Amino acid sequence: MKTKIAVLVSGGGTNLQALIDAQGSVLTSGEIALVVANNANAYALERAKKANIPTAVVLKKQCGSQEAFEEKLKEILTQYGIEVIILAGFMTILTEKFTSCYPRRILNVHPSLIPSFCGEGFYGLRVHEEALKYGVKVTGATVHFVNEIPDGGEIIAQKAVYIEPGDTPEILQRRVMEQAEWILLPQAAEMVCAGLQE
Ligand code: GAR
């Protein structure tokens, strides 16, 4: 039996797409059984529907509190028998109350080499803006386990990407995705799912 994965998303979902495309090749020990968005307009939902993957939308505003939001997430994840959770551009922080329910079973992809340019406030394009502002010559992506510390869980995999002359945050974001995130995330997902089946 394949490990049941839920992918949590907020936006475009290119990392979700990389996971979908990896099913049956790189990703063989797990299957994406559910996609959950915290934003009803996330294009990632369209990608899931095209791949015939069940979707759910959970809005923090509708839940009323962080606690109720996390409870609702847990309820849906349990309903679908989810064993591994992948945060793929999921732009909200989860508290210990949630993360402690899934020790070493929540993965996140972050667009820098942790511990650089990470933690609260560092997400999406902002990460690349800060890397360029600092003037680093190498950046990259990290896949890590998620605990109660934002971007603070154990590192699973990292890949370096060079900064090039003339880079804008948008150009750099794309290069980090192409050269690191879309490759690393399916590989890390496979490693974790395979490990659970041993
Ligand atoms: C990705 O670059 C991901 O690493 C980043 O947001 C982007 C989402 O793109 N995540 C974070 O910054 C989390 N701190 P996608 O929706 O196309 O996968």
Coordinates of N, CA and C and ligand atoms in Angstrom, one line a residue:
M1 N 0.8 -1.2 0.0 CA 0.0 0.0 0.0 C 0.9 1.3 0.0
K2 N 0.5 2.2 -0.8 CA 1.3 3.5 -0.9 C 0.9 4.4 0.3
T3 N 1.9 5.1 0.7 CA 1.6 6.1 1.8 C 0.7 7.2 1.3
K4 N -0.3 7.5 2.1 CA -1.2 8.6 1.6 C -0.7 10.0 2.0
I5 N -0.6 10.8 0.9 CA 0.0 12.1 1.1 C -1.1 13.2 0.9
A6 N -1.1 14.2 1.8 CA -1.9 15.4 1.5 C -0.9 16.5 1.2
V7 N -1.2 17.3 0.1 CA -0.4 18.5 -0.2 C -1.2 19.7 0.2
L8 N -0.6 20.6 1.0 CA -1.2 21.8 1.5 C -0.6 23.0 0.7
V9 N -1.5 23.8 0.1 CA -1.1 24.8 -0.8 C -1.8 26.1 -0.6
S10 N -1.2 27.2 -1.1 CA -1.9 28.5 -1.0 C -2.0 29.3 -2.4
G11 N -1.1 28.9 -3.3 CA -1.0 29.7 -4.5 C -0.9 28.9 -5.8
G12 N 0.1 29.2 -6.6 CA 0.2 28.7 -8.0 C 0.4 27.2 -8.0
G13 N 1.1 26.6 -7.1 CA 1.1 25.1 -7.0 C 2.1 24.5 -8.0
T14 N 3.2 25.2 -8.3 CA 4.2 24.5 -9.2 C 4.9 23.3 -8.5
N15 N 5.0 23.5 -7.2 CA 5.6 22.3 -6.5 C 4.7 21.2 -6.4
L16 N 3.4 21.5 -6.2 CA 2.3 20.4 -6.3 C 2.4 19.7 -7.6
Q17 N 2.6 20.5 -8.7 CA 2.7 20.0 -10.1 C 3.9 19.0 -10.2
A18 N 5.0 19.4 -9.6 CA 6.2 18.6 -9.6 C 5.9 17.3 -8.9
L19 N 5.2 17.3 -7.9 CA 4.8 16.1 -7.1 C 3.9 15.2 -8.0
I20 N 2.9 15.8 -8.6 CA 1.9 15.1 -9.4 C 2.7 14.4 -10.6
D21 N 3.6 15.2 -11.2 CA 4.3 14.6 -12.4 C 5.3 13.5 -11.9
A22 N 5.7 13.6 -10.7 CA 6.7 12.6 -10.2 C 6.0 11.2 -9.8
Q23 N 4.7 11.2 -9.7 CA 4.0 10.0 -9.3 C 4.2 9.0 -10.4
G24 N 4.6 7.8 -9.9 CA 4.9 6.7 -10.9 C 6.3 6.7 -11.4
S25 N 7.1 7.8 -11.2 CA 8.5 7.7 -11.5 C 9.3 7.9 -10.3
V26 N 9.6 9.1 -9.9 CA 10.4 9.4 -8.7 C 9.6 9.0 -7.4
L27 N 8.3 9.3 -7.5 CA 7.5 9.1 -6.3 C 6.6 7.8 -6.5
T28 N 7.1 6.7 -5.9 CA 6.4 5.5 -6.1 C 5.9 4.9 -4.8
S29 N 6.5 5.3 -3.6 CA 6.0 4.8 -2.3 C 4.8 5.5 -1.8
G30 N 4.5 6.7 -2.3 CA 3.4 7.5 -1.8 C 2.5 7.9 -3.0
E31 N 1.3 8.3 -2.6 CA 0.4 8.8 -3.6 C -0.4 10.0 -3.0
I32 N -0.6 11.0 -3.9 CA -1.3 12.2 -3.4 C -2.8 11.9 -3.3
A33 N -3.3 11.9 -2.1 CA -4.7 11.5 -1.9 C -5.6 12.7 -1.7
L34 N -5.0 13.8 -1.5 CA -5.7 15.0 -1.1 C -4.9 16.3 -1.3
V35 N -5.5 17.3 -1.8 CA -4.9 18.7 -1.9 C -5.8 19.6 -1.1
V36 N -5.2 20.3 -0.1 CA -5.9 21.3 0.7 C -5.4 22.7 0.5
A37 N -6.3 23.6 0.2 CA -5.8 25.0 0.1 C -6.5 25.9 1.2
N38 N -5.7 26.9 1.6 CA -6.3 27.9 2.6 C -6.7 29.1 1.8
N39 N -6.9 29.0 0.5 CA -7.3 30.1 -0.3 C -8.1 29.5 -1.5
A40 N -9.3 30.0 -1.6 CA -10.3 29.4 -2.6 C -9.8 29.6 -4.0
N41 N -9.0 30.7 -4.2 CA -8.6 31.0 -5.6 C -7.2 30.4 -6.0
A42 N -6.7 29.6 -5.1 CA -5.3 29.0 -5.4 C -5.4 28.2 -6.8
Y43 N -4.5 28.6 -7.7 CA -4.5 27.9 -9.0 C -4.1 26.4 -8.7
A44 N -3.4 26.1 -7.6 CA -3.0 24.8 -7.3 C -4.3 23.9 -7.3
L45 N -5.4 24.4 -6.9 CA -6.7 23.6 -6.9 C -7.0 23.1 -8.3
E46 N -6.8 23.9 -9.3 CA -7.1 23.5 -10.7 C -6.1 22.4 -11.1
R47 N -4.9 22.5 -10.7 CA -3.9 21.5 -11.0 C -4.3 20.1 -10.4
A48 N -4.8 20.2 -9.2 CA -5.3 18.9 -8.5 C -6.5 18.4 -9.2
K49 N -7.4 19.2 -9.6 CA -8.6 18.7 -10.3 C -8.3 18.1 -11.6
K50 N -7.4 18.7 -12.3 CA -6.9 18.1 -13.6 C -6.3 16.8 -13.4
A51 N -5.7 16.5 -12.3 CA -5.1 15.2 -12.0 C -6.0 14.3 -11.3
N52 N -7.3 14.7 -11.2 CA -8.3 13.9 -10.5 C -8.0 13.6 -9.0
I53 N -7.4 14.6 -8.4 CA -7.1 14.4 -6.9 C -8.1 15.2 -6.1
P54 N -8.7 14.6 -5.1 CA -9.7 15.3 -4.3 C -9.1 16.6 -3.7
T55 N -10.0 17.6 -3.6 CA -9.5 18.9 -3.0 C -10.4 19.3 -1.9
A56 N -9.9 20.2 -1.0 CA -10.6 20.8 0.0 C -10.1 22.2 0.3
V57 N -11.0 23.1 0.7 CA -10.6 24.5 1.0 C -10.9 24.7 2.4
V58 N -9.9 25.1 3.2 CA -10.2 25.5 4.6 C -9.7 26.9 4.8
L59 N -10.7 27.8 5.2 CA -10.4 29.2 5.3 C -10.3 29.6 6.8
K60 N -9.1 30.2 7.2 CA -8.9 30.5 8.6 C -10.0 31.5 9.0
K61 N -10.4 32.4 8.2 CA -11.4 33.4 8.5 C -12.7 32.8 8.9
Q62 N -13.1 31.7 8.1 CA -14.3 31.1 8.3 C -14.3 30.2 9.6
C63 N -13.1 29.7 9.9 CA -13.0 28.9 11.1 C -13.0 29.8 12.4
G64 N -12.6 31.0 12.3 CA -12.7 31.9 13.4 C -11.4 32.1 14.3
S65 N -10.6 31.0 14.3 CA -9.4 31.1 15.1 C -8.4 30.1 14.5
Q66 N -7.1 30.3 14.9 CA -6.0 29.4 14.5 C -6.3 28.0 14.9
E67 N -6.8 27.9 16.2 CA -7.1 26.6 16.8 C -8.2 25.9 16.0
A68 N -9.2 26.6 15.7 CA -10.4 26.0 14.9 C -9.9 25.6 13.5
F69 N -9.0 26.4 12.9 CA -8.5 26.2 11.6 C -7.7 24.9 11.6
E70 N -6.9 24.7 12.6 CA -6.0 23.5 12.7 C -6.9 22.3 13.0
E71 N -7.9 22.4 13.8 CA -8.8 21.3 14.1 C -9.5 20.9 12.8
K72 N -9.9 21.8 12.0 CA -10.6 21.5 10.8 C -9.7 20.8 9.8
L73 N -8.4 21.3 9.7 CA -7.5 20.6 8.9 C -7.3 19.1 9.3
K74 N -7.1 19.0 10.6 CA -6.9 17.6 11.2 C -8.1 16.7 10.8
E75 N -9.3 17.3 11.0 CA -10.5 16.5 10.7 C -10.5 16.0 9.3
I76 N -10.2 16.8 8.3 CA -10.2 16.4 6.9 C -9.0 15.4 6.6
L77 N -7.9 15.7 7.2 CA -6.7 14.8 7.0 C -7.0 13.4 7.5
T78 N -7.7 13.3 8.6 CA -8.1 12.0 9.2 C -9.1 11.3 8.3
Q79 N -10.1 12.1 7.9 CA -11.1 11.6 7.0 C -10.5 10.8 5.8
Y80 N -9.4 11.4 5.2 CA -8.8 10.8 4.1 C -7.7 9.8 4.4
G81 N -7.5 9.6 5.7 CA -6.4 8.6 6.1 C -5.0 9.1 5.7
I82 N -4.8 10.4 5.8 CA -3.5 10.9 5.4 C -2.4 10.6 6.4
E83 N -1.3 10.1 5.9 CA -0.1 9.7 6.7 C 1.1 10.7 6.6
V84 N 1.2 11.4 5.5 CA 2.3 12.4 5.3 C 1.7 13.6 4.7
I85 N 2.1 14.8 5.3 CA 1.6 16.1 4.8 C 2.8 16.8 4.2
I86 N 2.5 17.4 3.0 CA 3.6 18.2 2.4 C 3.1 19.6 2.2
L87 N 3.9 20.6 2.8 CA 3.5 22.0 2.6 C 4.3 22.4 1.4
A88 N 3.5 22.8 0.4 CA 4.1 23.2 -0.9 C 3.6 24.6 -1.2
G89 N 4.3 25.6 -0.7 CA 3.8 27.0 -0.9 C 2.6 27.2 0.0
F90 N 2.6 26.6 1.2 CA 1.4 26.8 2.1 C 1.8 28.0 3.0
M91 N 1.2 29.1 2.8 CA 1.7 30.4 3.4 C 1.0 30.7 4.7
T92 N 1.0 29.7 5.6 CA 0.5 30.0 7.0 C 1.3 29.2 7.9
I93 N 1.5 29.7 9.1 CA 2.3 29.0 10.1 C 1.4 28.1 10.9
L94 N 1.8 26.8 11.2 CA 1.1 25.9 12.0 C 1.7 25.8 13.4
T95 N 0.8 25.8 14.4 CA 1.3 25.8 15.7 C 1.7 24.4 16.2
E96 N 2.3 24.3 17.4 CA 2.7 23.0 17.9 C 1.6 22.1 18.1
K97 N 0.4 22.6 18.4 CA -0.8 21.8 18.6 C -1.1 20.9 17.4
F98 N -0.8 21.5 16.2 CA -1.0 20.7 15.0 C 0.3 19.9 14.7
T99 N 1.5 20.5 14.7 CA 2.7 19.8 14.2 C 3.0 18.6 15.1
S100 N 2.7 18.7 16.4 CA 3.0 17.6 17.3 C 2.2 16.4 17.0
C101 N 1.1 16.5 16.3 CA 0.3 15.4 15.9 C 0.9 14.5 14.8
Y102 N 1.9 15.1 14.1 CA 2.5 14.5 12.9 C 4.0 14.5 13.0
P103 N 4.6 14.0 14.0 CA 6.1 14.1 14.1 C 6.8 13.4 13.0
R104 N 7.7 14.1 12.3 CA 8.5 13.6 11.2 C 7.6 13.2 10.0
R105 N 6.4 13.7 10.0 CA 5.4 13.4 8.9 C 4.9 14.6 8.2
I106 N 5.5 15.8 8.5 CA 5.1 17.0 7.7 C 6.4 17.5 7.1
L107 N 6.4 17.7 5.8 CA 7.5 18.2 5.0 C 7.2 19.6 4.5
N108 N 8.2 20.5 4.4 CA 8.0 21.8 3.8 C 9.2 22.0 2.9
V109 N 8.9 22.8 1.8 CA 9.9 23.2 0.9 C 10.1 24.7 1.1
H110 N 11.3 25.1 1.3 CA 11.6 26.5 1.5 C 12.7 27.0 0.5
P111 N 12.5 28.2 -0.1 CA 13.3 28.6 -1.2 C 14.6 29.3 -0.8
S112 N 15.3 28.7 0.1 CA 16.7 29.2 0.4 C 17.4 28.1 1.1
L113 N 18.7 28.3 1.3 CA 19.5 27.3 2.1 C 19.4 27.6 3.5
I114 N 18.5 26.9 4.2 CA 18.3 27.2 5.7 C 19.6 26.9 6.4
P115 N 20.1 27.7 7.3 CA 19.4 28.7 8.1 C 19.5 30.1 7.5
S116 N 19.8 30.3 6.2 CA 19.8 31.7 5.7 C 18.4 32.0 5.2
F117 N 18.0 33.2 5.4 CA 16.7 33.8 4.8 C 15.5 32.9 5.1
C118 N 15.3 32.6 6.3 CA 14.2 31.7 6.7 C 13.6 32.2 8.0
G119 N 12.5 31.5 8.4 CA 11.8 31.9 9.7 C 10.6 32.8 9.3
E120 N 10.0 33.3 10.4 CA 8.8 34.1 10.2 C 9.0 35.3 9.2
G121 N 8.1 35.5 8.3 CA 8.2 36.6 7.4 C 8.9 36.3 6.1
F122 N 9.7 35.2 6.1 CA 10.4 34.8 4.9 C 9.6 33.8 4.1
Y123 N 8.9 34.3 3.1 CA 8.2 33.4 2.3 C 8.1 33.9 0.8
G124 N 8.0 33.0 -0.1 CA 7.8 33.4 -1.5 C 8.9 34.3 -2.0
L125 N 8.5 35.3 -2.8 CA 9.4 36.2 -3.4 C 10.3 37.0 -2.4
R126 N 9.8 37.2 -1.3 CA 10.5 38.0 -0.2 C 11.8 37.3 0.1
V127 N 11.9 36.0 0.1 CA 13.1 35.3 0.4 C 14.2 35.6 -0.7
H128 N 13.8 35.7 -1.9 CA 14.7 36.0 -3.0 C 15.1 37.5 -3.0
E129 N 14.2 38.3 -2.7 CA 14.5 39.8 -2.5 C 15.6 39.9 -1.5
E130 N 15.5 39.3 -0.4 CA 16.4 39.4 0.7 C 17.8 38.8 0.4
A131 N 17.8 37.7 -0.3 CA 19.1 37.0 -0.8 C 19.8 38.0 -1.7
L132 N 19.1 38.6 -2.6 CA 19.7 39.6 -3.6 C 20.2 40.8 -2.8
K133 N 19.4 41.3 -1.9 CA 19.8 42.5 -1.2 C 21.1 42.2 -0.3
Y134 N 21.2 41.0 0.2 CA 22.3 40.7 1.0 C 23.6 40.6 0.2
G135 N 23.3 40.1 -1.1 CA 24.5 39.9 -2.0 C 25.1 38.6 -2.0
V136 N 24.4 37.6 -1.5 CA 25.0 36.2 -1.5 C 25.2 35.8 -2.9
K137 N 26.1 34.9 -3.1 CA 26.4 34.4 -4.5 C 25.8 33.1 -4.8
V138 N 25.4 32.4 -3.7 CA 24.8 31.1 -3.8 C 23.6 31.1 -2.9
T139 N 22.4 30.5 -3.5 CA 21.3 30.3 -2.6 C 20.8 28.9 -2.9
G140 N 19.5 28.6 -2.9 CA 19.1 27.3 -3.1 C 17.7 27.0 -2.5
A141 N 17.5 25.7 -2.2 CA 16.2 25.3 -1.6 C 16.5 24.2 -0.6
T142 N 15.6 24.2 0.4 CA 15.7 23.2 1.5 C 14.3 22.5 1.6
V143 N 14.4 21.2 1.8 CA 13.2 20.4 2.2 C 13.5 20.0 3.7
H144 N 12.5 20.2 4.6 CA 12.8 19.9 6.0 C 11.5 19.4 6.6
F145 N 11.7 18.7 7.7 CA 10.5 18.3 8.5 C 10.0 19.6 9.3
V146 N 8.7 19.6 9.5 CA 8.1 20.8 10.1 C 7.8 20.5 11.6
N147 N 8.3 21.4 12.4 CA 8.0 21.3 13.9 C 7.4 22.7 14.2
E148 N 7.4 23.0 15.5 CA 6.7 24.3 16.0 C 7.6 25.5 15.7
I149 N 8.8 25.3 15.3 CA 9.7 26.5 15.0 C 9.6 26.7 13.4
P150 N 9.2 27.9 13.0 CA 9.1 28.2 11.6 C 10.5 27.9 10.9
D151 N 10.4 27.0 9.9 CA 11.6 26.6 9.1 C 12.7 26.0 10.0
G152 N 12.4 25.5 11.2 CA 13.4 25.1 12.2 C 13.5 23.6 12.3
G153 N 12.7 22.8 11.6 CA 12.7 21.3 11.7 C 14.0 20.7 11.0
E154 N 14.2 19.5 11.3 CA 15.3 18.7 10.7 C 15.4 18.8 9.2
I155 N 16.6 19.1 8.7 CA 16.7 19.2 7.2 C 16.8 17.8 6.6
I156 N 16.0 17.7 5.5 CA 16.0 16.4 4.8 C 16.9 16.5 3.6
A157 N 16.8 17.6 2.8 CA 17.6 17.7 1.6 C 17.8 19.2 1.3
Q158 N 18.9 19.5 0.6 CA 19.2 20.8 0.2 C 19.9 20.8 -1.1
K159 N 19.7 21.8 -1.9 CA 20.4 21.9 -3.2 C 20.8 23.4 -3.4
A160 N 22.0 23.6 -3.8 CA 22.5 25.0 -4.1 C 22.2 25.4 -5.5
V161 N 21.9 26.7 -5.6 CA 21.7 27.4 -6.9 C 22.5 28.7 -7.0
Y162 N 23.2 28.9 -8.1 CA 24.0 30.1 -8.2 C 23.2 31.3 -8.5
I163 N 23.6 32.5 -7.9 CA 23.0 33.7 -8.3 C 23.8 34.2 -9.5
E164 N 23.1 34.8 -10.5 CA 23.8 35.3 -11.7 C 23.6 36.8 -11.9
P165 N 24.5 37.4 -12.6 CA 24.4 38.9 -12.8 C 23.1 39.2 -13.4
G166 N 22.5 40.3 -13.0 CA 21.2 40.7 -13.6 C 20.0 40.0 -13.0
D167 N 20.2 39.2 -12.0 CA 19.0 38.5 -11.4 C 18.1 39.5 -10.7
T168 N 16.8 39.2 -11.0 CA 15.7 39.9 -10.3 C 15.1 38.9 -9.3
P169 N 14.4 39.3 -8.3 CA 13.7 38.3 -7.4 C 12.9 37.2 -8.2
E170 N 12.3 37.7 -9.3 CA 11.4 36.8 -10.1 C 12.3 35.8 -10.9
I171 N 13.4 36.3 -11.5 CA 14.3 35.4 -12.2 C 14.9 34.4 -11.3
L172 N 15.3 34.8 -10.2 CA 16.0 33.9 -9.2 C 15.0 32.9 -8.7
Q173 N 13.8 33.4 -8.4 CA 12.7 32.4 -7.9 C 12.5 31.3 -8.9
R174 N 12.4 31.6 -10.1 CA 12.2 30.6 -11.2 C 13.4 29.7 -11.2
R175 N 14.6 30.2 -11.2 CA 15.8 29.3 -11.3 C 15.9 28.4 -10.1
V176 N 15.5 28.9 -8.9 CA 15.6 28.1 -7.7 C 14.5 27.0 -7.8
M177 N 13.4 27.3 -8.3 CA 12.3 26.3 -8.5 C 12.8 25.2 -9.5
E178 N 13.3 25.7 -10.7 CA 13.6 24.7 -11.7 C 14.8 23.8 -11.3
Q179 N 15.8 24.5 -10.7 CA 17.1 23.7 -10.5 C 17.1 23.0 -9.1
A180 N 16.2 23.4 -8.2 CA 16.2 22.8 -6.9 C 14.8 22.3 -6.4
E181 N 13.9 23.2 -6.2 CA 12.6 22.8 -5.5 C 11.9 21.6 -6.2
W182 N 11.7 21.8 -7.6 CA 10.9 20.8 -8.3 C 11.6 19.4 -8.3
I183 N 12.9 19.4 -8.1 CA 13.6 18.1 -8.1 C 13.7 17.5 -6.7
L184 N 14.0 18.4 -5.8 CA 14.2 18.0 -4.4 C 13.0 17.5 -3.7
L185 N 11.9 18.2 -3.9 CA 10.7 17.9 -3.2 C 10.1 16.5 -3.5
P186 N 10.0 16.1 -4.7 CA 9.6 14.7 -5.0 C 10.5 13.7 -4.4
Q187 N 11.8 14.0 -4.5 CA 12.8 13.0 -4.0 C 12.7 12.9 -2.5
A188 N 12.5 14.0 -1.8 CA 12.4 13.9 -0.3 C 11.1 13.2 0.0
A189 N 10.0 13.5 -0.7 CA 8.7 12.9 -0.4 C 8.9 11.4 -0.6
E190 N 9.6 10.9 -1.6 CA 9.8 9.5 -1.8 C 10.6 8.9 -0.6
M191 N 11.6 9.6 -0.2 CA 12.5 9.1 0.9 C 11.6 8.9 2.1
V192 N 10.8 9.9 2.5 CA 10.0 9.8 3.7 C 9.0 8.7 3.6
C193 N 8.3 8.6 2.5 CA 7.2 7.6 2.3 C 7.8 6.2 2.3
A194 N 9.0 6.0 1.6 CA 9.6 4.7 1.6 C 10.1 4.4 3.0
G195 N 10.6 5.3 3.8 CA 11.0 5.1 5.1 C 9.9 4.6 6.0
L196 N 8.7 5.1 5.8 CA 7.5 4.7 6.6 C 7.1 3.3 6.3
Q197 N 7.5 2.8 5.2 CA 7.1 1.4 4.8 C 8.0 0.3 5.2
E198 N 9.2 0.7 5.7 CA 10.2 -0.3 6.1 C 9.8 -1.1 7.2
Ligands
GAR1 C1 7.9 28.2 -3.5 O1 9.0 28.8 -4.0 C2 8.1 27.7 -2.1 O2 9.4 27.2 -1.9 C3 7.8 28.9 -1.3 O3 6.7 29.5 -2.0 C4 6.7 29.1 -3.4 C5 5.4 28.5 -3.8 O4 5.3 28.2 -5.2 N1 7.5 28.6 0.0 C6 7.8 29.4 1.0 O5 8.4 30.5 0.9 C7 7.5 28.8 2.4 N2 8.2 29.6 3.4 P1 4.3 27.2 -5.8 O6 2.9 27.5 -5.2 O7 4.4 27.4 -7.2 O8 4.7 25.8 -5.4

